[in-house]
Amino acid sequence: MTQFTDFITNAAKEATNIMGEPILINGQTVQAVFDEQTNSWEMNEFGTDDQPTVTLVIALASLNIIPNKAQTFVRTATGETFFITEVKISTGNVELIAKNKTKRNG
């Protein structure tokens, strides 16, 4: 089973290096693959922007420290800050679900 785990771990890191985009998390820049935003920016009843949720995957092998719930990270390309609401660890990957803290319209 070790060879399989090693293969998955290395493949996950190589895949995120190819398909990913840089984020800054725990003082470290790593490549992450973002899923589509699951809800769009819309005005709510109080006249402020809602916070869209995103799902992203980071290769476990590329992280020095595994992120925790309630931490933040910055999407380097856009400068947006995200608040982590859920962390899932699987073979070779860490999946994060996060809310966008950056107010875009205003």
Short mmCIF file of N, CA and C in Angstrom, two decimals:
data_model
loop_
_atom_site.label_atom_id
_atom_site.label_comp_id
_atom_site.label_asym_id
_atom_site.label_seq_id
_atom_site.Cartn_x
_atom_site.Cartn_y
_atom_site.Cartn_z
N MET A 1 0.81 -1.19 0.00
CA MET A 1 0.00 0.00 0.00
C MET A 1 0.86 1.26 0.00
N THR A 2 2.08 1.19 0.47
CA THR A 2 2.95 2.36 0.52
C THR A 2 3.24 2.90 -0.87
N GLN A 3 3.48 2.03 -1.83
CA GLN A 3 3.76 2.50 -3.19
C GLN A 3 2.56 3.23 -3.76
N PHE A 4 1.37 2.73 -3.51
CA PHE A 4 0.16 3.38 -3.99
C PHE A 4 0.00 4.76 -3.34
N THR A 5 0.18 4.83 -2.03
CA THR A 5 0.08 6.10 -1.32
C THR A 5 1.12 7.09 -1.83
N ASP A 6 2.34 6.61 -2.04
CA ASP A 6 3.39 7.48 -2.58
C ASP A 6 3.01 8.00 -3.97
N PHE A 7 2.45 7.13 -4.79
CA PHE A 7 2.03 7.52 -6.14
C PHE A 7 0.95 8.60 -6.07
N ILE A 8 -0.07 8.38 -5.24
CA ILE A 8 -1.17 9.34 -5.11
C ILE A 8 -0.65 10.68 -4.59
N THR A 9 0.21 10.63 -3.59
CA THR A 9 0.76 11.85 -3.01
C THR A 9 1.54 12.64 -4.05
N ASN A 10 2.41 11.98 -4.81
CA ASN A 10 3.20 12.66 -5.84
C ASN A 10 2.33 13.14 -6.99
N ALA A 11 1.36 12.33 -7.38
CA ALA A 11 0.47 12.71 -8.49
C ALA A 11 -0.36 13.92 -8.11
N ALA A 12 -0.84 13.98 -6.87
CA ALA A 12 -1.64 15.12 -6.43
C ALA A 12 -0.82 16.40 -6.48
N LYS A 13 0.43 16.34 -6.06
CA LYS A 13 1.28 17.53 -6.08
C LYS A 13 1.57 17.97 -7.51
N GLU A 14 1.88 17.03 -8.39
CA GLU A 14 2.14 17.37 -9.78
C GLU A 14 0.90 17.95 -10.46
N ALA A 15 -0.26 17.39 -10.18
CA ALA A 15 -1.50 17.88 -10.79
C ALA A 15 -1.81 19.31 -10.34
N THR A 16 -1.66 19.60 -9.05
CA THR A 16 -1.94 20.96 -8.59
C THR A 16 -0.91 21.94 -9.13
N ASN A 17 0.33 21.50 -9.35
CA ASN A 17 1.33 22.38 -9.95
C ASN A 17 0.96 22.74 -11.38
N ILE A 18 0.30 21.84 -12.09
CA ILE A 18 -0.09 22.08 -13.47
C ILE A 18 -1.39 22.89 -13.54
N MET A 19 -2.39 22.49 -12.78
CA MET A 19 -3.73 23.09 -12.89
C MET A 19 -3.98 24.20 -11.88
N GLY A 20 -3.14 24.33 -10.89
CA GLY A 20 -3.43 25.23 -9.79
C GLY A 20 -3.04 26.67 -10.02
N GLU A 21 -3.38 27.47 -9.03
CA GLU A 21 -2.99 28.88 -8.99
C GLU A 21 -2.49 29.16 -7.57
N PRO A 22 -1.60 30.13 -7.42
CA PRO A 22 -0.99 30.33 -6.11
C PRO A 22 -1.93 30.97 -5.08
N ILE A 23 -1.82 30.46 -3.86
CA ILE A 23 -2.48 31.08 -2.71
C ILE A 23 -1.44 31.22 -1.61
N LEU A 24 -1.65 32.17 -0.72
CA LEU A 24 -0.78 32.36 0.43
C LEU A 24 -1.53 31.89 1.66
N ILE A 25 -0.98 30.85 2.32
CA ILE A 25 -1.63 30.27 3.49
C ILE A 25 -0.55 29.88 4.49
N ASN A 26 -0.75 30.24 5.73
CA ASN A 26 0.22 29.96 6.80
C ASN A 26 1.62 30.45 6.44
N GLY A 27 1.71 31.59 5.78
CA GLY A 27 3.00 32.16 5.41
C GLY A 27 3.70 31.43 4.28
N GLN A 28 3.01 30.56 3.60
CA GLN A 28 3.56 29.74 2.53
C GLN A 28 2.73 29.92 1.27
N THR A 29 3.40 30.02 0.12
CA THR A 29 2.69 30.07 -1.15
C THR A 29 2.64 28.67 -1.73
N VAL A 30 1.42 28.19 -2.01
CA VAL A 30 1.22 26.86 -2.59
C VAL A 30 0.25 26.97 -3.75
N GLN A 31 0.22 25.94 -4.59
CA GLN A 31 -0.72 25.87 -5.70
C GLN A 31 -2.00 25.21 -5.23
N ALA A 32 -3.13 25.80 -5.60
CA ALA A 32 -4.43 25.24 -5.23
C ALA A 32 -5.32 25.21 -6.47
N VAL A 33 -6.15 24.20 -6.55
CA VAL A 33 -7.10 24.08 -7.64
C VAL A 33 -8.47 24.46 -7.10
N PHE A 34 -9.05 25.52 -7.67
CA PHE A 34 -10.35 26.04 -7.22
C PHE A 34 -11.48 25.40 -8.02
N ASP A 35 -12.55 25.06 -7.31
CA ASP A 35 -13.80 24.68 -7.94
C ASP A 35 -14.55 25.99 -8.22
N GLU A 36 -15.63 25.92 -8.93
CA GLU A 36 -16.42 27.12 -9.20
C GLU A 36 -17.01 27.65 -7.90
N GLN A 37 -17.27 28.95 -7.87
CA GLN A 37 -17.97 29.51 -6.72
C GLN A 37 -19.35 28.88 -6.65
N THR A 38 -19.73 28.49 -5.46
CA THR A 38 -21.02 27.81 -5.34
C THR A 38 -22.18 28.77 -5.16
N ASN A 39 -21.92 30.02 -4.81
CA ASN A 39 -22.99 31.02 -4.83
C ASN A 39 -22.37 32.36 -5.24
N SER A 40 -23.11 33.12 -5.99
CA SER A 40 -22.56 34.34 -6.57
C SER A 40 -22.68 35.51 -5.61
N TRP A 41 -21.97 36.59 -5.94
CA TRP A 41 -22.09 37.82 -5.16
C TRP A 41 -23.46 38.42 -5.43
N GLU A 42 -24.25 38.60 -4.40
CA GLU A 42 -25.57 39.20 -4.54
C GLU A 42 -25.81 40.10 -3.35
N MET A 43 -26.67 41.06 -3.55
CA MET A 43 -27.05 41.93 -2.43
C MET A 43 -28.05 41.18 -1.55
N ASN A 44 -27.85 41.27 -0.24
CA ASN A 44 -28.83 40.67 0.66
C ASN A 44 -29.78 41.73 1.20
N GLU A 45 -30.66 41.35 2.09
CA GLU A 45 -31.69 42.28 2.57
C GLU A 45 -31.14 43.46 3.36
N PHE A 46 -29.89 43.39 3.80
CA PHE A 46 -29.28 44.49 4.55
C PHE A 46 -28.45 45.42 3.65
N GLY A 47 -28.43 45.16 2.36
CA GLY A 47 -27.73 46.02 1.42
C GLY A 47 -26.23 45.80 1.35
N THR A 48 -25.77 44.63 1.79
CA THR A 48 -24.35 44.32 1.70
C THR A 48 -24.17 43.09 0.83
N ASP A 49 -22.93 42.90 0.40
CA ASP A 49 -22.64 41.75 -0.46
C ASP A 49 -22.64 40.45 0.34
N ASP A 50 -23.19 39.41 -0.24
CA ASP A 50 -23.06 38.09 0.34
C ASP A 50 -21.63 37.62 0.11
N GLN A 51 -21.24 36.59 0.83
CA GLN A 51 -19.89 36.05 0.69
C GLN A 51 -19.95 34.72 -0.04
N PRO A 52 -19.49 34.68 -1.29
CA PRO A 52 -19.54 33.41 -2.01
C PRO A 52 -18.62 32.36 -1.38
N THR A 53 -19.04 31.13 -1.51
CA THR A 53 -18.27 30.01 -0.99
C THR A 53 -17.50 29.35 -2.13
N VAL A 54 -16.25 28.97 -1.85
CA VAL A 54 -15.46 28.26 -2.84
C VAL A 54 -14.96 26.96 -2.23
N THR A 55 -14.67 26.01 -3.09
CA THR A 55 -14.02 24.76 -2.70
C THR A 55 -12.70 24.70 -3.45
N LEU A 56 -11.64 24.34 -2.75
CA LEU A 56 -10.34 24.22 -3.40
C LEU A 56 -9.60 23.04 -2.84
N VAL A 57 -8.66 22.55 -3.64
CA VAL A 57 -7.86 21.39 -3.26
C VAL A 57 -6.39 21.78 -3.31
N ILE A 58 -5.65 21.39 -2.27
CA ILE A 58 -4.22 21.61 -2.19
C ILE A 58 -3.56 20.25 -2.00
N ALA A 59 -2.44 20.02 -2.68
CA ALA A 59 -1.71 18.77 -2.50
C ALA A 59 -1.13 18.74 -1.08
N LEU A 60 -1.38 17.67 -0.37
CA LEU A 60 -0.91 17.52 1.00
C LEU A 60 0.61 17.64 1.08
N ALA A 61 1.31 17.11 0.09
CA ALA A 61 2.77 17.12 0.10
C ALA A 61 3.36 18.51 -0.04
N SER A 62 2.59 19.47 -0.53
CA SER A 62 3.12 20.82 -0.71
C SER A 62 2.95 21.71 0.52
N LEU A 63 2.23 21.23 1.53
CA LEU A 63 1.96 22.02 2.73
C LEU A 63 2.94 21.73 3.85
N ASN A 64 3.48 22.78 4.46
CA ASN A 64 4.29 22.61 5.66
C ASN A 64 3.40 22.41 6.89
N ILE A 65 2.26 23.12 6.91
CA ILE A 65 1.30 23.05 8.01
C ILE A 65 -0.08 22.83 7.40
N ILE A 66 -0.82 21.88 7.92
CA ILE A 66 -2.18 21.64 7.44
C ILE A 66 -3.07 22.76 7.97
N PRO A 67 -3.83 23.41 7.09
CA PRO A 67 -4.70 24.51 7.52
C PRO A 67 -5.78 24.04 8.49
N ASN A 68 -6.23 24.97 9.30
CA ASN A 68 -7.31 24.70 10.26
C ASN A 68 -8.54 25.51 9.89
N LYS A 69 -9.67 25.05 10.39
CA LYS A 69 -10.92 25.79 10.26
C LYS A 69 -10.72 27.15 10.95
N ALA A 70 -11.27 28.19 10.38
CA ALA A 70 -11.23 29.56 10.90
C ALA A 70 -9.96 30.31 10.52
N GLN A 71 -9.03 29.68 9.79
CA GLN A 71 -7.87 30.41 9.29
C GLN A 71 -8.25 31.13 8.01
N THR A 72 -7.38 32.01 7.54
CA THR A 72 -7.60 32.69 6.28
C THR A 72 -6.48 32.38 5.30
N PHE A 73 -6.77 32.61 4.03
CA PHE A 73 -5.73 32.54 2.99
C PHE A 73 -6.05 33.60 1.95
N VAL A 74 -5.05 33.94 1.15
CA VAL A 74 -5.21 34.97 0.13
C VAL A 74 -5.00 34.33 -1.24
N ARG A 75 -5.93 34.57 -2.14
CA ARG A 75 -5.81 34.14 -3.53
C ARG A 75 -4.92 35.17 -4.22
N THR A 76 -3.70 34.78 -4.55
CA THR A 76 -2.67 35.71 -5.00
C THR A 76 -3.07 36.50 -6.24
N ALA A 77 -3.67 35.87 -7.22
CA ALA A 77 -4.00 36.53 -8.49
C ALA A 77 -4.99 37.68 -8.31
N THR A 78 -5.93 37.54 -7.37
CA THR A 78 -6.98 38.54 -7.21
C THR A 78 -6.85 39.36 -5.93
N GLY A 79 -6.02 38.90 -5.00
CA GLY A 79 -5.88 39.58 -3.72
C GLY A 79 -7.04 39.35 -2.77
N GLU A 80 -7.95 38.45 -3.13
CA GLU A 80 -9.11 38.17 -2.28
C GLU A 80 -8.70 37.34 -1.06
N THR A 81 -9.31 37.65 0.07
CA THR A 81 -9.06 36.91 1.30
C THR A 81 -10.24 35.99 1.57
N PHE A 82 -9.94 34.76 1.96
CA PHE A 82 -10.96 33.75 2.23
C PHE A 82 -10.83 33.24 3.66
N PHE A 83 -11.95 32.93 4.28
CA PHE A 83 -12.05 32.40 5.63
C PHE A 83 -12.43 30.93 5.53
N ILE A 84 -11.60 30.04 6.05
CA ILE A 84 -11.83 28.59 5.93
C ILE A 84 -12.94 28.15 6.87
N THR A 85 -13.96 27.49 6.31
CA THR A 85 -15.08 27.01 7.12
C THR A 85 -15.07 25.49 7.32
N GLU A 86 -14.32 24.79 6.46
CA GLU A 86 -14.28 23.33 6.57
C GLU A 86 -12.98 22.80 5.96
N VAL A 87 -12.39 21.80 6.61
CA VAL A 87 -11.15 21.17 6.13
C VAL A 87 -11.38 19.67 6.04
N LYS A 88 -11.09 19.09 4.89
CA LYS A 88 -11.20 17.64 4.69
C LYS A 88 -9.86 17.14 4.18
N ILE A 89 -9.37 16.05 4.75
CA ILE A 89 -8.10 15.48 4.31
C ILE A 89 -8.38 14.11 3.71
N SER A 90 -7.83 13.89 2.51
CA SER A 90 -7.95 12.59 1.86
C SER A 90 -6.56 12.19 1.40
N THR A 91 -6.45 11.07 0.77
CA THR A 91 -5.16 10.59 0.31
C THR A 91 -4.53 11.57 -0.66
N GLY A 92 -3.48 12.22 -0.23
CA GLY A 92 -2.74 13.11 -1.10
C GLY A 92 -3.26 14.53 -1.21
N ASN A 93 -4.44 14.82 -0.65
CA ASN A 93 -5.05 16.15 -0.82
C ASN A 93 -5.64 16.69 0.47
N VAL A 94 -5.71 18.01 0.52
CA VAL A 94 -6.49 18.70 1.54
C VAL A 94 -7.53 19.51 0.80
N GLU A 95 -8.80 19.30 1.12
CA GLU A 95 -9.89 20.06 0.50
C GLU A 95 -10.37 21.10 1.50
N LEU A 96 -10.45 22.34 1.04
CA LEU A 96 -10.92 23.43 1.89
C LEU A 96 -12.21 23.99 1.32
N ILE A 97 -13.13 24.32 2.19
CA ILE A 97 -14.31 25.08 1.82
C ILE A 97 -14.17 26.40 2.55
N ALA A 98 -14.31 27.50 1.80
CA ALA A 98 -14.03 28.81 2.38
C ALA A 98 -15.01 29.86 1.88
N LYS A 99 -15.20 30.89 2.70
CA LYS A 99 -16.05 32.03 2.33
C LYS A 99 -15.16 33.22 1.99
N ASN A 100 -15.56 33.95 0.98
CA ASN A 100 -14.81 35.12 0.54
C ASN A 100 -15.07 36.27 1.50
N LYS A 101 -14.00 36.81 2.10
CA LYS A 101 -14.12 37.93 3.03
C LYS A 101 -13.97 39.28 2.34
N THR A 102 -13.44 39.26 1.13
CA THR A 102 -13.14 40.52 0.43
C THR A 102 -14.41 41.08 -0.19
N LYS A 103 -14.71 42.32 0.15
CA LYS A 103 -15.89 42.98 -0.42
C LYS A 103 -15.50 43.49 -1.80
N ARG A 104 -16.14 43.00 -2.83
CA ARG A 104 -15.76 43.35 -4.19
C ARG A 104 -16.45 44.60 -4.71
N ASN A 105 -17.66 44.86 -4.31
CA ASN A 105 -18.44 45.97 -4.88
C ASN A 105 -18.56 47.11 -3.89
N GLY A 106 -17.52 47.92 -3.77
CA GLY A 106 -17.68 49.05 -2.90
C GLY A 106 -16.47 49.41 -2.13
#
